[in-house]
Coordinates of C-alpha atoms in Angstrom, one line a residue:
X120 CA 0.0 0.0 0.0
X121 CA 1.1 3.1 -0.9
X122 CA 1.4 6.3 1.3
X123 CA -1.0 7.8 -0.6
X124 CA -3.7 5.1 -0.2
X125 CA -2.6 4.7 3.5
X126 CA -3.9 8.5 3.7
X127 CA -6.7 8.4 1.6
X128 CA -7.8 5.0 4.1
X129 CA -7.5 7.2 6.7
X130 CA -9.6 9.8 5.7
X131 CA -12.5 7.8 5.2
X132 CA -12.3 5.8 8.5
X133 CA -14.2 9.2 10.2
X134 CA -16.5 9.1 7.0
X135 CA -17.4 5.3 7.3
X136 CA -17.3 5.3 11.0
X137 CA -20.0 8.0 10.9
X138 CA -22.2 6.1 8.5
X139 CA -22.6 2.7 10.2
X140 CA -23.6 4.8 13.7
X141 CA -26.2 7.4 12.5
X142 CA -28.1 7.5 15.3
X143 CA -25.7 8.1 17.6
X144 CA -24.1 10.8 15.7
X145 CA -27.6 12.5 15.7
X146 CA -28.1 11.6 19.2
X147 CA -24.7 13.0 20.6
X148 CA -25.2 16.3 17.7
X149 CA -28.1 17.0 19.9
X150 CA -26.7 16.6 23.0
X151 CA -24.2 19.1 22.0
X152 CA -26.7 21.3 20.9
X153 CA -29.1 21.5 23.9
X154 CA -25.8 21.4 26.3
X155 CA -24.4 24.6 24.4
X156 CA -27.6 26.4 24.5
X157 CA -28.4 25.6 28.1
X158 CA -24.5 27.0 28.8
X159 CA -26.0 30.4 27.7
X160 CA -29.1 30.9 29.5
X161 CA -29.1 32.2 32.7
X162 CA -30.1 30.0 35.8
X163 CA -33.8 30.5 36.0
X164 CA -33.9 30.2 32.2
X165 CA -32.2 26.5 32.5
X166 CA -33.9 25.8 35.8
X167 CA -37.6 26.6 33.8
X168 CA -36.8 24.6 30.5
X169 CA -35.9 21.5 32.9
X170 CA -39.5 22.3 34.6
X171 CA -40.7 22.5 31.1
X172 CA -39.3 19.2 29.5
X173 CA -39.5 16.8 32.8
X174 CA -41.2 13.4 32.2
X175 CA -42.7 13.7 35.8
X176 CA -46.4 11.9 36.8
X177 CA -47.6 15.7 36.7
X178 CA -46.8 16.0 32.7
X179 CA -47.7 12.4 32.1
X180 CA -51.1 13.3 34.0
X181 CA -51.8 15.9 31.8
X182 CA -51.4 14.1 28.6
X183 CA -47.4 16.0 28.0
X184 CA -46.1 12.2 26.7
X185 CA -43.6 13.7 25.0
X186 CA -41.6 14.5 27.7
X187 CA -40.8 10.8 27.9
X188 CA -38.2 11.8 24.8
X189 CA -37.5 15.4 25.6
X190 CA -36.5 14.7 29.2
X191 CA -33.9 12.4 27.4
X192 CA -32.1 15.3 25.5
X193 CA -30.6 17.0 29.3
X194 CA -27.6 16.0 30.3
X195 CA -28.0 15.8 34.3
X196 CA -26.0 14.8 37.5
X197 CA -22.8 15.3 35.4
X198 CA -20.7 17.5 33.8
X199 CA -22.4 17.5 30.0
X200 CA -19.8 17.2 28.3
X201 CA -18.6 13.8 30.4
X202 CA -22.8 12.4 29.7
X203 CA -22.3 12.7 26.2
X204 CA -18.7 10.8 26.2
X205 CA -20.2 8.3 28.0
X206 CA -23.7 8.4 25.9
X207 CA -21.3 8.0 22.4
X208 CA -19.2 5.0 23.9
X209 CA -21.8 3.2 24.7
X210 CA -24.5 3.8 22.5
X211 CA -21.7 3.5 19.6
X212 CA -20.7 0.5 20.6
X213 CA -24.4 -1.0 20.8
X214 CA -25.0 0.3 17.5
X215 CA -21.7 -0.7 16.1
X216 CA -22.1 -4.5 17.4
X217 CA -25.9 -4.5 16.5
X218 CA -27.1 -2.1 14.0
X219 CA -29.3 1.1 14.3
X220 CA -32.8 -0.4 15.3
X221 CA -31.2 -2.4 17.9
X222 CA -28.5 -0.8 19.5
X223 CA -30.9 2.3 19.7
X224 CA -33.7 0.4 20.9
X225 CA -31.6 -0.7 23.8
X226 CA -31.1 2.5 24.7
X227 CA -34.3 3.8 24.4
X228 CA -36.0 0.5 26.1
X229 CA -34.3 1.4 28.8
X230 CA -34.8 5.1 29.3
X231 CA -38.4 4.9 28.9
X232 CA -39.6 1.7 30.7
X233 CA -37.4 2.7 33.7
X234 CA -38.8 6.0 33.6
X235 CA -42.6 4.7 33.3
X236 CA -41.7 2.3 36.1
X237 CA -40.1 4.8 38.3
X238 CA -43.0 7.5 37.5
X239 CA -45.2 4.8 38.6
X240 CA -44.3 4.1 41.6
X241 CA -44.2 8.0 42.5
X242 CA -48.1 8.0 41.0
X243 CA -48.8 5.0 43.3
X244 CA -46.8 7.0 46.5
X245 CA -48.9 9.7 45.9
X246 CA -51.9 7.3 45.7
X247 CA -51.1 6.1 49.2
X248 CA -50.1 9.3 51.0
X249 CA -46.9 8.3 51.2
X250 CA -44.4 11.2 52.0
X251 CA -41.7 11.7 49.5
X252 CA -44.1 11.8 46.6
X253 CA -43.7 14.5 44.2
X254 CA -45.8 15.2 41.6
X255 CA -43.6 17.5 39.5
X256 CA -40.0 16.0 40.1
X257 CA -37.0 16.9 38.2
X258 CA -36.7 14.3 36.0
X259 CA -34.4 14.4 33.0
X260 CA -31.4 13.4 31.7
X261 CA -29.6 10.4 30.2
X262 CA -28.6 7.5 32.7
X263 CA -31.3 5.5 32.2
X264 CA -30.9 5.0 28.6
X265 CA -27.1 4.9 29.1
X266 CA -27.1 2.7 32.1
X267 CA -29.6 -0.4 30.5
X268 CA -27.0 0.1 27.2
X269 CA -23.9 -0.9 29.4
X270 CA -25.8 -3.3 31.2
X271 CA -27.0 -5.2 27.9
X272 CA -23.3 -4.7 26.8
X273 CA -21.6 -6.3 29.6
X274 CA -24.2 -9.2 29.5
X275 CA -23.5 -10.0 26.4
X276 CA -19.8 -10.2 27.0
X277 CA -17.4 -13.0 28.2
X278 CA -17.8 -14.8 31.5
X279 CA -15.4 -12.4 33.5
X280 CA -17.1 -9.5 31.6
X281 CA -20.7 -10.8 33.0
X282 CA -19.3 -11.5 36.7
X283 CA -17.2 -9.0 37.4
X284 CA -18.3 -6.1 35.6
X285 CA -22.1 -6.6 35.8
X286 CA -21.1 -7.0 39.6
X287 CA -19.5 -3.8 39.9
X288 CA -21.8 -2.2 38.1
X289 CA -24.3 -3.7 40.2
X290 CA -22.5 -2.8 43.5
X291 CA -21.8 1.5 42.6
X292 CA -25.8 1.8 41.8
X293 CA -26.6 -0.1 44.9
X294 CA -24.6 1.9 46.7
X295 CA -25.4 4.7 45.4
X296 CA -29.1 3.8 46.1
X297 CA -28.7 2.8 49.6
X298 CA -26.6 6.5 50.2
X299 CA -29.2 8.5 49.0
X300 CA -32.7 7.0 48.3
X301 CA -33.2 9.0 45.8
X302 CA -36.0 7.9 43.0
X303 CA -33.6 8.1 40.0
X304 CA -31.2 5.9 41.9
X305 CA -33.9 3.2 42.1
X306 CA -34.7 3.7 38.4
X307 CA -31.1 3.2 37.7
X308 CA -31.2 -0.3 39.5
X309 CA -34.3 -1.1 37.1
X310 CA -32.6 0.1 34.1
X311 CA -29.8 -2.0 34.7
X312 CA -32.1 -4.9 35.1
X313 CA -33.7 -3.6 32.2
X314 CA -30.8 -3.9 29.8
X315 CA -29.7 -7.4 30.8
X316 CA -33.5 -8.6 30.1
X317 CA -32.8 -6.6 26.9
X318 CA -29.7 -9.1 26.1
X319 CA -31.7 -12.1 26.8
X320 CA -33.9 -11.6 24.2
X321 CA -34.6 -13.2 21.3
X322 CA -35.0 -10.1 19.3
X323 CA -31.4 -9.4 20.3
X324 CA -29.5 -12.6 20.4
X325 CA -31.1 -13.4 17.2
X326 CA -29.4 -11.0 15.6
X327 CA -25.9 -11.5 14.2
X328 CA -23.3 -9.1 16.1
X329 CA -22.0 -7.1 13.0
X330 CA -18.7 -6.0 15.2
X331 CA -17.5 -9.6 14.8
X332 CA -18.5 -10.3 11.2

């Protein structure tokens, strides 16, 4: 090969890199987007479009379902720009090793049954007079999506991959649970349970792993 054809190969990896992972070039191109705006409004200006775009039982009560995606397009809990490094690994991986309809459906099996589920059991608090139960919660952000996507990825991986990271995984959102009994921290638990259900399936393992072939 020729160091001209070594370049040129080069300059298409980006290209073709970009092409087999549309959706999480879209994905992350939004993230970007809504991060950089929010970095220019002032406090109350982000603090009212998270009010705004929040998939809490108050929104869902009210027939605003389409907060179930918009909460999804917030960065929260973490610096942005660390979310959406961690949003492209892993949903580019998925959708590397299984395609665009699947390694995006992962992702977005996860964010919205765990957010139904954990929404849920907030409608059901309220229900019983529980304290704690807030009808119109913050809730945004990725970590749903993003934690059911690892979780399906390190199911599907080796024995030691499955034991030992699946545990640790396991052990920090656990932990993290038990320190703060916070809702979201629950709904993390169910997404990770959420994502290995996901790699169980026949849907999935029916479907060659195109990283491999």
């Amino acid at each position: 090969m020729t160091v001209q054809q070594t370049v040129q190969q080069a300059e298409r990896r980006p290209a073709d890199v970009l092409r087999r992972l549309p959706a999480t070039t879209v994905y992350v191109a939004v993230l970007l987007a809504t991060a950089g705006w929010l970095a220019t409004e002032s406090r109350s200006g982000q603090a009212r479009f998270i009010r705004h775009i929040s998939s809490n039982v108050h929104h869902l009560k009210v027939g605003k379902w389409w907060t179930l995606l918009a909460s999804g397009l917030v960065v929260d809990g973490v610096p942005a720009l660390l979310g959406i490094g961690a949003v492209a690994a892993a949903l580019g991986l998925a959708e590397w090793r299984w395609g665009t309809l699947r390694g995006m459906g992962i992702f977005l099996f996860g964010h919205l049954v765990a957010t139904l589920l954990t929404e849920g059991a907030m409608w059901l608090m309220r229900l019983a007079h529980l304290p704690g139960a807030l009808s119109r919660a913050r809730d945004v952000g990725i970590s749903y999506g993003l934690v059911a996507t690892v979780a399906c990825l390190l199911a599907v991986g080796g024995e030691r991959t499955r034991r030992y990271g699946l545990g640790l995984l396991t052990a920090a959102l656990t932990t993290a649970w038990t320190i703060d009994h916070e809702l979201a921290d629950a709904g993390h638990l169910v997404a990770l349970g959420l994502g290995v259900l996901a790699a169980r399936s026949r849907w999935l393992s029916a479907h060659p792993d195109r990283g491999h072939g």
